[in-house]
Amino acid sequence: MSTTSSSNGLLPTSMSGRHDDVEAGGSARTQDEHHEQLEHDPDDPFDLDNTKNASAQSLRRWRQAALVLNASRRFRYTLDLNKEEHYESRRRMIRAHAQVIRAALLFKLAGEQQIGAVASSSSTPSASTGNFDIDLEKLVSMTRNQNMSSLQQHGGVKGVAEKLKSNLEQGIEEDEKEVIDRKNAFGSNTYPKKKGKSFYMFLWEAWQDLTLIILIIAAVTSLALGIKTEGLKEGWLDGGSIAFAVLLVIIVTAVSDYRQSLQFQNLNDEKRNIQLEVMRGGRTVKISIYDVVVGDVIPLRIGDQVPADGVLISGHSLAIDESSMTGESKIVNKDQKSPFLMSGCKVADGVGSMLVTGVGINTEWGLLMASISEDTGEETPLQVRLNGLATFIGIVGLTVALVVLVALLVRYFTGTTQDSSGATQFVKGKTSISDIVDDCVKIFTIAVTIVVVAVPEGLPLAVTLTLAYSMRKMMADKALVRRLSACETMGSATTICSDKTGTLTLNQMTVVETYAGGSKMDVADNPSGLHPKLVALISEGVAQNTTGNVFHPKVDGGEVEISGSPTEKAILSWAYKLGMKFDTIRSESAIIHAFPFNSEKKRGGVAVLRGDSEVFIHWKGAAEIVLGCCTQYMDSNGTLQPIDSQKEFFRLAIDAMAKNSLRCVAIACRTQELNKVPKEQEDLDKWSLPEDELTLLAIVGIKDPCRPGVREAVRICTSAGVKVRMVTGDNLQTAKAIALECGILASDTEAVEPTIIEGKVFRELSEKEREQVAKRITVMGRSSPNDKLLLVQALRKNGDVVAVTGDGTNDAPALHEADIGLSMGISGTEVAKESSDIIILDDNFASVVKVVRWGRSVYANIQKFIQFQLTVNVAALIINVVAAMSSGDVPLKAVQLLWVNLIMDTLGALALATEPPTDHLMHRTPVGRREPLITNIMWRNLLVQSFYQVAVLLVLNFAGLSVLGLSQDSNHAHAVEVKNTMIFNAFVMCQIFNEFNARKPDEMNVFSGVSKNPLFVAIVGVTFVLQIIIVTFLGEFAHTVALSWQLWLASIVIGLVSWPLAVVGKLIPVPRTPMSVYFKKPFRKYRASRSA
């Protein structure tokens, strides 16, 4: 049972009841312990555990509740809540005024003198159509207006193809010059991208921070007063140093943000670069969507995105979802009466092929893409929670700053503060107005600087930083992140529902066993024992009932190329070895109707017309399902025999092959009287292919070996508390055999219902029963996409965080419903990819496990950064408050605090948020999505280090002169400056050394793996060197004086003590119940009493 609470980062939020997060310090807890504390808090705007399908109202609510100093920067990577409305208005405008908009865009590009230079990047063609017999404008107009009469005038699709010098069966020639000529004549399939923000825009946004603006105003005031009272030589130092420090903070922040934006931009380019198949020179070749040109012939299958505008060549049951362009969600059937296809739409059903007639900005989709900017914004659950934490800390910081301001002003005007020489700063009636203003500005500057340090503006942005880093690294691990939130949610995944084919297996299929002619063939692809009539029917069934292709090279001796899905390729290769003449068969008979393979029915069929009088129906699909439709079989003599006596033999054969991990596919056919076939195209489109009284021709067993390393990947998942479930459309016996091979099932004894279950059995259960059974399911065979959806829903209701893989169009609902949808980059359709959160580029389960590692790494890195930042916050605030209240002065000056803020915010985030994942992350159970961000282990580490730093700094502040041997110094002012410099130096050294401690919150060895993160080492090194420069050479600027080597050594020792202290601290046991629960109880009781 999933439970809930506040999620402001300090307070616990959700548990699945079984997590034991070692690094983060959480542990498994009983439901009774937390039932009261972990209830969902509707009054907490930051209680948003899943942003995937969150409402705009809840997203707007947390933003309004956040304490923000720089809204443009803080909310830069959040969802644009007006995006849909903007997109819809642009779409409507383009539909209404496409021609005008296109002309304006061409004019703009011409004005920028980009027509010639960006022929390959802006999709803008030259005026000439070269050697082609059709004008570009007429072609664009015909397609955009869907003008049937214009199409007929050109001679239909065949006439247009001739004018475009393209072949409807072979496509254009596979020649680079040919492609370039077409791009020059008709444009390329790209569009001018809206320029991203320049570096200056990031500088401007970094400048918008309210506290930095106040500090600049204070610096300018201080500068003016200083120059007026002390002259230019001395008077510029106070104001100038603060101004310079603020500018440094702005520049470093802008550089960091700009680098992030470039990383996101590169990832967006990857997402848009769709790979698709086209026919060129008779071959099926894979190209980028950007390389599609006018005249290309493109096969269309269910789930594909229409890559350009075009005209239908042929199709069967082809249905297009045009909602992305028309705004209407109805599915439009495409045939010869309605042949026009719009770029950007999706194939909802059926198969077909199209001739490309318009690309790039010559399409409405291209115009739309050119007119809107890519929205990379999206809040993640962790980002929302960190905003809650930042708001809480910010309120505390503001309170502290206000207390310091009041205390300093009271002490100043009561005459109890002294300057460095020991003189009273304010004497009533004697101190000049300019001195009073100058002193008050300095006091105000200190208070504002405390706010800068106290409000962790960079904390929520650290999520974006670590996600940007992780996403870039995950690309190398073959995972393309489409939704930021999925990257971190994957760290909380408790179960992965994985496909079998291509994910757990290699997707390299070969036919290894064949039953044909009523018996098992000695050699799977040797036709010698089969009657020619049987071979001819098998060959026709395979050649016509396929979406694959067989290409014979024109050069003698060239190897035959077989394309299509892995299953199609395996069967085509097998039939080719039997003697199938692919091109001959397809030229001698014609497909009059097709039922494309359907994952619900597990089979696909075609009606083939031979000559003018004979119609054959060919079926191919799941062996036991097709076998159930057969009433006879063809024996080895080519004679039809009743199947009843042999049915059990075939069933046993299927079971035997399935137990050997083979995918079983049956091929069958039947004849159909011509007079029973509809004559009219409209009736033919509605005709259901007969699927009874079939004749069994062959059953093939296809071997698809397990991927190397998948067993180890499954073991890693299991040890990490992530249950792997296999959900496949294959036979249950095949699924069981593969599951045993992969380690998903430990032994045969586990393979009992409901551990292994058929999709049909599961879907027939009631909703309550499904929830009970879902927990126990490990393997689901013969499942439909809807069964996968029902399983995901049941698991989520049980409190699981579910990751699900999918590759088909029908998997889209399950991918959308799951907490993390993982689509396949090679075998996945565009519809599946668009519904997913992460694309697994190599279709490999091992890559899914790497994504889990990265997800956990994101969470762990953020916690490291929180621990480091809060330690700095607590120590800096306490030392300044105590000093201000007691002596009326603060040891850490404004410039020094700004430097500490830079170490803490930007440099600290860069160092800790970019830690690579370690094996240690997979030795613990998943992180509950609402686990408290600050765990008990973090509280312990944080408090130990903070108390140590505060104690050391307070001793130096109040007894520093005697401790450091400065009390005998004749120059009291110099002694005080040395003491304050020592406090500042020791404080920074503590942060540098504590940065190592933050790397490993729960491990004794904080140096393990440090060499694998050169950025961390570089940042620590640069920080140390800059500290030496600031203290030694920038004395007047930073209010420091040069220290002796003895004091430098003392500073380093003070920092170094934090290492053994961290080891001792980790020996202190921590309670299981989060500390935040105790903070929360009084508020809950108070709220409950008020509501009662």
Coordinates of N, CA and C in Angstrom, one line a residue, residues 549-700:
N549 N 10.9 -7.6 -47.7 CA 11.2 -7.4 -49.1 C 12.5 -8.3 -49.4
V550 N 12.6 -8.8 -50.6 CA 13.8 -9.6 -51.0 C 14.3 -8.8 -52.2
F551 N 15.6 -8.4 -52.1 CA 16.2 -7.6 -53.2 C 17.3 -8.4 -53.8
H552 N 17.2 -8.6 -55.1 CA 18.3 -9.3 -55.9 C 19.2 -8.3 -56.6
P553 N 20.4 -8.2 -56.2 CA 21.3 -7.2 -56.8 C 21.4 -7.4 -58.3
K554 N 21.6 -6.3 -59.1 CA 21.7 -6.4 -60.5 C 23.1 -7.0 -60.9
V555 N 24.1 -6.9 -60.0 CA 25.4 -7.5 -60.3 C 25.3 -9.0 -60.0
D556 N 25.8 -9.8 -61.0 CA 25.8 -11.2 -60.8 C 26.7 -11.6 -59.6
G557 N 26.2 -12.5 -58.9 CA 27.0 -13.0 -57.7 C 26.8 -12.2 -56.5
G558 N 26.0 -11.1 -56.6 CA 25.8 -10.3 -55.4 C 24.9 -11.0 -54.4
E559 N 25.0 -10.7 -53.2 CA 24.3 -11.4 -52.1 C 22.8 -10.9 -52.1
V560 N 21.9 -11.8 -51.9 CA 20.5 -11.4 -51.8 C 20.3 -10.6 -50.5
E561 N 19.5 -9.5 -50.5 CA 19.3 -8.7 -49.3 C 17.8 -8.9 -48.9
I562 N 17.6 -9.3 -47.7 CA 16.3 -9.5 -47.2 C 16.0 -8.5 -46.1
S563 N 14.9 -7.8 -46.2 CA 14.6 -6.8 -45.2 C 13.2 -7.0 -44.6
G564 N 13.0 -6.4 -43.5 CA 11.7 -6.5 -42.8 C 12.0 -6.7 -41.3
S565 N 10.9 -7.0 -40.5 CA 11.1 -7.3 -39.1 C 11.9 -8.6 -39.0
P566 N 12.5 -8.8 -37.8 CA 13.3 -10.1 -37.6 C 12.5 -11.3 -37.9
T567 N 11.3 -11.4 -37.5 CA 10.5 -12.6 -37.8 C 10.2 -12.7 -39.3
E568 N 9.9 -11.6 -39.9 CA 9.7 -11.7 -41.4 C 10.9 -12.1 -42.1
K569 N 12.1 -11.5 -41.7 CA 13.3 -11.9 -42.3 C 13.7 -13.4 -42.2
A570 N 13.4 -13.9 -41.0 CA 13.7 -15.3 -40.8 C 12.8 -16.2 -41.7
I571 N 11.5 -15.9 -41.8 CA 10.6 -16.7 -42.6 C 10.9 -16.5 -44.1
L572 N 11.2 -15.3 -44.5 CA 11.6 -15.0 -45.9 C 12.9 -15.8 -46.3
S573 N 13.8 -15.8 -45.4 CA 15.1 -16.5 -45.7 C 14.8 -18.0 -45.8
W574 N 14.0 -18.5 -44.9 CA 13.7 -19.9 -45.0 C 13.0 -20.3 -46.3
A575 N 12.0 -19.5 -46.7 CA 11.2 -19.7 -47.9 C 12.1 -19.6 -49.1
Y576 N 13.1 -18.6 -49.1 CA 14.0 -18.4 -50.2 C 14.8 -19.6 -50.4
K577 N 15.3 -20.3 -49.3 CA 16.1 -21.5 -49.4 C 15.2 -22.7 -49.9
L578 N 13.9 -22.6 -49.7 CA 13.0 -23.6 -50.2 C 12.8 -23.5 -51.7
G579 N 13.2 -22.3 -52.2 CA 13.1 -22.1 -53.7 C 12.1 -21.0 -54.0
M580 N 11.7 -20.1 -53.1 CA 10.7 -19.1 -53.4 C 11.3 -18.0 -54.3
K581 N 10.6 -17.7 -55.4 CA 11.0 -16.7 -56.3 C 10.1 -15.4 -56.0
F582 N 10.6 -14.6 -55.2 CA 9.9 -13.5 -54.6 C 9.2 -12.6 -55.6
D583 N 10.1 -12.0 -56.5 CA 9.6 -11.0 -57.5 C 8.6 -11.7 -58.5
T584 N 8.9 -12.9 -58.9 CA 8.0 -13.6 -59.8 C 6.7 -13.8 -59.2
I585 N 6.6 -14.3 -58.0 CA 5.3 -14.6 -57.3 C 4.5 -13.3 -57.2
R586 N 5.2 -12.2 -56.8 CA 4.5 -11.0 -56.6 C 4.0 -10.4 -57.9
S587 N 4.7 -10.7 -59.0 CA 4.2 -10.2 -60.3 C 3.1 -11.0 -61.0
E588 N 3.1 -12.3 -60.6 CA 2.1 -13.2 -61.2 C 0.7 -13.2 -60.4
S589 N 0.7 -12.7 -59.2 CA -0.5 -12.6 -58.4 C -0.6 -11.3 -57.8
A590 N -1.8 -10.8 -57.4 CA -2.0 -9.5 -56.9 C -2.8 -9.6 -55.6
I591 N -2.4 -8.8 -54.6 CA -3.1 -8.7 -53.3 C -4.3 -7.8 -53.5
I592 N -5.5 -8.4 -53.3 CA -6.8 -7.6 -53.4 C -7.3 -7.1 -52.0
H593 N -6.8 -7.7 -51.0 CA -7.2 -7.3 -49.6 C -6.2 -7.8 -48.6
A594 N -6.0 -7.1 -47.6 CA -5.1 -7.6 -46.5 C -5.6 -7.3 -45.1
F595 N -5.2 -8.2 -44.2 CA -5.5 -8.0 -42.8 C -4.1 -8.0 -42.1
P596 N -3.5 -6.8 -41.9 CA -2.2 -6.7 -41.4 C -2.1 -7.4 -40.0
F597 N -0.9 -8.0 -39.7 CA -0.7 -8.7 -38.5 C -1.2 -7.9 -37.3
N598 N -2.0 -8.5 -36.4 CA -2.6 -7.8 -35.3 C -2.2 -8.5 -34.0
S599 N -1.7 -7.7 -33.1 CA -1.2 -8.2 -31.8 C -2.3 -8.8 -31.0
E600 N -3.6 -8.4 -31.2 CA -4.7 -8.9 -30.5 C -5.0 -10.3 -31.0
K601 N -5.1 -10.5 -32.4 CA -5.5 -11.8 -33.0 C -4.3 -12.6 -33.2
K602 N -3.1 -12.1 -33.1 CA -1.8 -12.8 -33.3 C -1.6 -13.4 -34.6
R603 N -2.3 -12.8 -35.6 CA -2.1 -13.4 -37.0 C -2.4 -12.3 -38.0
G604 N -2.0 -12.5 -39.3 CA -2.2 -11.6 -40.4 C -2.5 -12.4 -41.6
G605 N -3.3 -11.8 -42.5 CA -3.6 -12.5 -43.7 C -3.8 -11.6 -45.0
V606 N -3.7 -12.3 -46.1 CA -4.0 -11.6 -47.4 C -4.9 -12.4 -48.3
A607 N -5.6 -11.7 -49.1 CA -6.4 -12.3 -50.2 C -5.6 -12.1 -51.5
V608 N -5.3 -13.1 -52.2 CA -4.5 -13.0 -53.4 C -5.2 -13.5 -54.7
L609 N -5.3 -12.7 -55.7 CA -5.9 -13.0 -56.9 C -4.9 -13.5 -57.9
R610 N -5.1 -14.8 -58.4 CA -4.3 -15.4 -59.4 C -5.0 -15.3 -60.7
G611 N -4.4 -14.6 -61.7 CA -5.0 -14.4 -63.0 C -6.3 -13.6 -62.8
D612 N -7.4 -14.2 -63.3 CA -8.7 -13.5 -63.2 C -9.8 -14.3 -62.5
S613 N -9.4 -15.5 -62.1 CA -10.5 -16.4 -61.6 C -10.2 -17.0 -60.3
E614 N -9.0 -17.1 -59.8 CA -8.7 -17.9 -58.6 C -8.3 -16.9 -57.4
V615 N -8.9 -17.1 -56.3 CA -8.5 -16.3 -55.1 C -8.1 -17.2 -54.0
F616 N -6.9 -17.0 -53.4 CA -6.4 -17.7 -52.3 C -6.3 -16.8 -51.1
I617 N -6.7 -17.3 -49.9 CA -6.5 -16.5 -48.7 C -5.3 -17.2 -47.9
H618 N -4.3 -16.4 -47.7 CA -3.1 -16.9 -46.9 C -3.1 -16.3 -45.5
W619 N -2.9 -17.1 -44.5 CA -2.8 -16.7 -43.1 C -1.4 -17.1 -42.6
K620 N -0.9 -16.3 -41.6 CA 0.3 -16.6 -41.0 C 0.3 -16.0 -39.6
G621 N 0.7 -16.8 -38.5 CA 0.6 -16.3 -37.2 C 0.9 -17.3 -36.1
A622 N 0.5 -17.0 -34.9 CA 0.8 -17.8 -33.7 C 0.4 -19.3 -34.0
A623 N 1.3 -20.2 -33.9 CA 1.0 -21.6 -34.4 C -0.2 -22.2 -33.8
E624 N -0.4 -22.2 -32.5 CA -1.6 -22.9 -31.9 C -2.9 -22.2 -32.3
I625 N -2.9 -20.9 -32.5 CA -4.1 -20.1 -32.9 C -4.5 -20.4 -34.3
V626 N -3.5 -20.4 -35.2 CA -3.7 -20.8 -36.7 C -4.1 -22.2 -36.8
L627 N -3.5 -23.1 -36.0 CA -3.8 -24.5 -36.0 C -5.3 -24.8 -35.6
G628 N -5.7 -24.0 -34.7 CA -7.1 -24.1 -34.2 C -8.1 -23.8 -35.3
C629 N -7.7 -23.0 -36.4 CA -8.6 -22.6 -37.5 C -8.5 -23.6 -38.7
C630 N -7.6 -24.6 -38.5 CA -7.4 -25.5 -39.7 C -8.3 -26.8 -39.6
T631 N -8.8 -27.2 -40.7 CA -9.6 -28.4 -40.8 C -8.9 -29.5 -41.6
Q632 N -7.8 -29.1 -42.3 CA -7.1 -30.1 -43.1 C -5.6 -29.7 -43.2
Y633 N -4.8 -30.6 -43.7 CA -3.4 -30.2 -43.9 C -3.0 -30.8 -45.3
M634 N -1.9 -30.3 -45.8 CA -1.4 -30.9 -47.1 C -0.2 -31.8 -46.8
D635 N -0.3 -33.1 -47.2 CA 0.7 -34.0 -46.9 C 1.9 -33.8 -47.9
S636 N 2.9 -34.7 -47.8 CA 4.1 -34.6 -48.6 C 3.9 -34.9 -50.0
N637 N 2.7 -35.5 -50.4 CA 2.4 -35.8 -51.8 C 1.5 -34.7 -52.4
G638 N 1.3 -33.6 -51.7 CA 0.5 -32.5 -52.2 C -1.0 -32.8 -52.1
T639 N -1.4 -33.8 -51.3 CA -2.8 -34.2 -51.1 C -3.4 -33.6 -49.9
L640 N -4.6 -33.1 -49.9 CA -5.3 -32.6 -48.7 C -5.8 -33.7 -47.9
Q641 N -5.5 -33.6 -46.6 CA -5.9 -34.7 -45.6 C -6.6 -34.0 -44.4
P642 N -7.7 -34.7 -43.9 CA -8.3 -34.2 -42.7 C -7.3 -34.1 -41.5
I643 N -7.4 -33.0 -40.7 CA -6.4 -32.8 -39.7 C -6.7 -33.4 -38.4
D644 N -7.9 -33.8 -38.2 CA -8.4 -34.3 -36.8 C -7.4 -35.3 -36.3
S645 N -7.0 -36.3 -37.1 CA -6.1 -37.4 -36.6 C -4.7 -36.9 -36.3
Q646 N -4.3 -35.8 -36.9 CA -3.0 -35.3 -36.7 C -2.9 -34.1 -35.8
K647 N -4.0 -33.6 -35.4 CA -4.0 -32.3 -34.6 C -3.2 -32.4 -33.3
E648 N -3.3 -33.6 -32.7 CA -2.6 -33.8 -31.4 C -1.1 -33.8 -31.7
F649 N -0.7 -34.5 -32.8 CA 0.7 -34.5 -33.2 C 1.3 -33.1 -33.4
F650 N 0.5 -32.3 -34.1 CA 1.0 -30.9 -34.3 C 1.0 -30.1 -33.0
R651 N 0.0 -30.3 -32.1 CA 0.1 -29.6 -30.8 C 1.3 -30.0 -30.0
L652 N 1.6 -31.3 -30.0 CA 2.8 -31.8 -29.3 C 4.1 -31.2 -29.9
A653 N 4.1 -31.1 -31.2 CA 5.2 -30.5 -31.9 C 5.4 -29.1 -31.5
I654 N 4.3 -28.3 -31.5 CA 4.4 -26.9 -31.0 C 4.9 -26.8 -29.6
D655 N 4.4 -27.6 -28.7 CA 4.9 -27.6 -27.3 C 6.3 -28.0 -27.2
A656 N 6.8 -29.0 -28.0 CA 8.2 -29.4 -27.9 C 9.1 -28.2 -28.4
M657 N 8.7 -27.6 -29.5 CA 9.5 -26.4 -30.0 C 9.5 -25.3 -29.0
A658 N 8.3 -25.0 -28.4 CA 8.2 -23.9 -27.4 C 9.1 -24.2 -26.2
K659 N 9.1 -25.5 -25.8 CA 9.9 -25.8 -24.6 C 11.4 -25.6 -24.9
N660 N 11.8 -25.6 -26.2 CA 13.2 -25.4 -26.6 C 13.4 -23.9 -26.9
S661 N 12.5 -23.0 -26.4 CA 12.6 -21.6 -26.6 C 12.4 -21.1 -28.0
L662 N 11.7 -21.9 -28.8 CA 11.5 -21.5 -30.2 C 10.1 -20.8 -30.3
R663 N 10.1 -19.8 -31.2 CA 8.9 -19.1 -31.5 C 8.2 -19.9 -32.6
C664 N 7.0 -20.3 -32.4 CA 6.3 -21.1 -33.4 C 5.3 -20.3 -34.2
V665 N 5.5 -20.4 -35.5 CA 4.6 -19.7 -36.5 C 4.0 -20.7 -37.5
A666 N 2.7 -20.6 -37.7 CA 2.1 -21.5 -38.6 C 1.7 -20.8 -39.9
I667 N 1.8 -21.5 -41.0 CA 1.4 -20.9 -42.3 C 0.3 -21.8 -42.9
A668 N -0.8 -21.1 -43.2 CA -2.0 -21.9 -43.7 C -2.7 -21.1 -44.8
C669 N -3.6 -21.8 -45.6 CA -4.3 -21.1 -46.6 C -5.7 -21.7 -46.9
R670 N -6.4 -21.1 -47.7 CA -7.7 -21.7 -48.2 C -8.1 -21.0 -49.5
T671 N -8.9 -21.6 -50.3 CA -9.4 -21.0 -51.5 C -10.7 -20.2 -51.2
Q672 N -11.0 -19.3 -52.1 CA -12.3 -18.5 -51.9 C -12.9 -18.3 -53.3
E673 N -14.2 -18.7 -53.3 CA -14.9 -18.5 -54.6 C -14.8 -17.0 -55.0
L674 N -14.6 -16.7 -56.3 CA -14.4 -15.3 -56.7 C -15.7 -14.6 -56.6
N675 N -16.9 -15.3 -56.7 CA -18.2 -14.6 -56.6 C -18.5 -14.2 -55.2
K676 N -17.7 -14.7 -54.2 CA -18.0 -14.3 -52.8 C -17.0 -13.2 -52.3
V677 N -16.2 -12.8 -53.3 CA -15.3 -11.6 -53.0 C -16.0 -10.3 -53.4
P678 N -16.1 -9.3 -52.5 CA -16.8 -8.1 -52.9 C -16.1 -7.5 -54.2
K679 N -16.9 -6.9 -55.0 CA -16.4 -6.3 -56.3 C -16.0 -4.8 -56.1
E680 N -16.9 -4.1 -55.3 CA -16.6 -2.7 -55.1 C -15.5 -2.5 -54.1
Q681 N -14.7 -1.5 -54.3 CA -13.6 -1.2 -53.4 C -14.0 -0.9 -52.0
E682 N -15.2 -0.2 -51.9 CA -15.7 0.2 -50.6 C -16.1 -1.0 -49.8
D683 N -16.8 -2.0 -50.5 CA -17.2 -3.2 -49.8 C -16.0 -4.1 -49.5
L684 N -15.0 -4.0 -50.4 CA -13.8 -4.8 -50.2 C -13.0 -4.4 -49.0
D685 N -13.0 -3.1 -48.8 CA -12.3 -2.5 -47.6 C -12.9 -3.0 -46.3
K686 N -14.2 -3.2 -46.3 CA -14.9 -3.7 -45.1 C -15.0 -5.2 -45.0
W687 N -14.5 -5.9 -46.0 CA -14.6 -7.3 -46.0 C -13.6 -8.0 -45.0
S688 N -14.1 -8.9 -44.2 CA -13.3 -9.6 -43.3 C -12.8 -10.9 -43.9
L689 N -11.5 -11.1 -43.9 CA -11.0 -12.3 -44.6 C -11.4 -13.6 -43.9
P690 N -11.9 -14.6 -44.6 CA -12.3 -15.8 -44.0 C -11.1 -16.5 -43.3
E691 N -11.4 -16.9 -42.0 CA -10.3 -17.5 -41.3 C -10.6 -18.9 -40.7
D692 N -11.7 -19.5 -41.3 CA -12.1 -20.9 -40.9 C -11.7 -21.8 -42.1
E693 N -11.8 -23.1 -41.8 CA -11.6 -24.2 -42.8 C -10.3 -24.0 -43.5
L694 N -9.2 -23.6 -42.8 CA -7.9 -23.4 -43.4 C -7.2 -24.7 -43.6
T695 N -6.2 -24.7 -44.5 CA -5.4 -25.8 -44.8 C -4.0 -25.5 -44.2
L696 N -3.5 -26.4 -43.3 CA -2.2 -26.1 -42.7 C -1.1 -26.5 -43.7
L697 N -0.2 -25.6 -44.0 CA 0.9 -25.9 -44.9 C 2.2 -26.2 -44.2
A698 N 2.5 -25.4 -43.1 CA 3.8 -25.6 -42.4 C 3.7 -25.0 -41.0
I699 N 4.5 -25.5 -40.1 CA 4.8 -24.9 -38.8 C 6.3 -24.8 -38.7
V700 N 6.7 -23.5 -38.4 CA 8.2 -23.3 -38.3 C 8.5 -22.9 -36.9

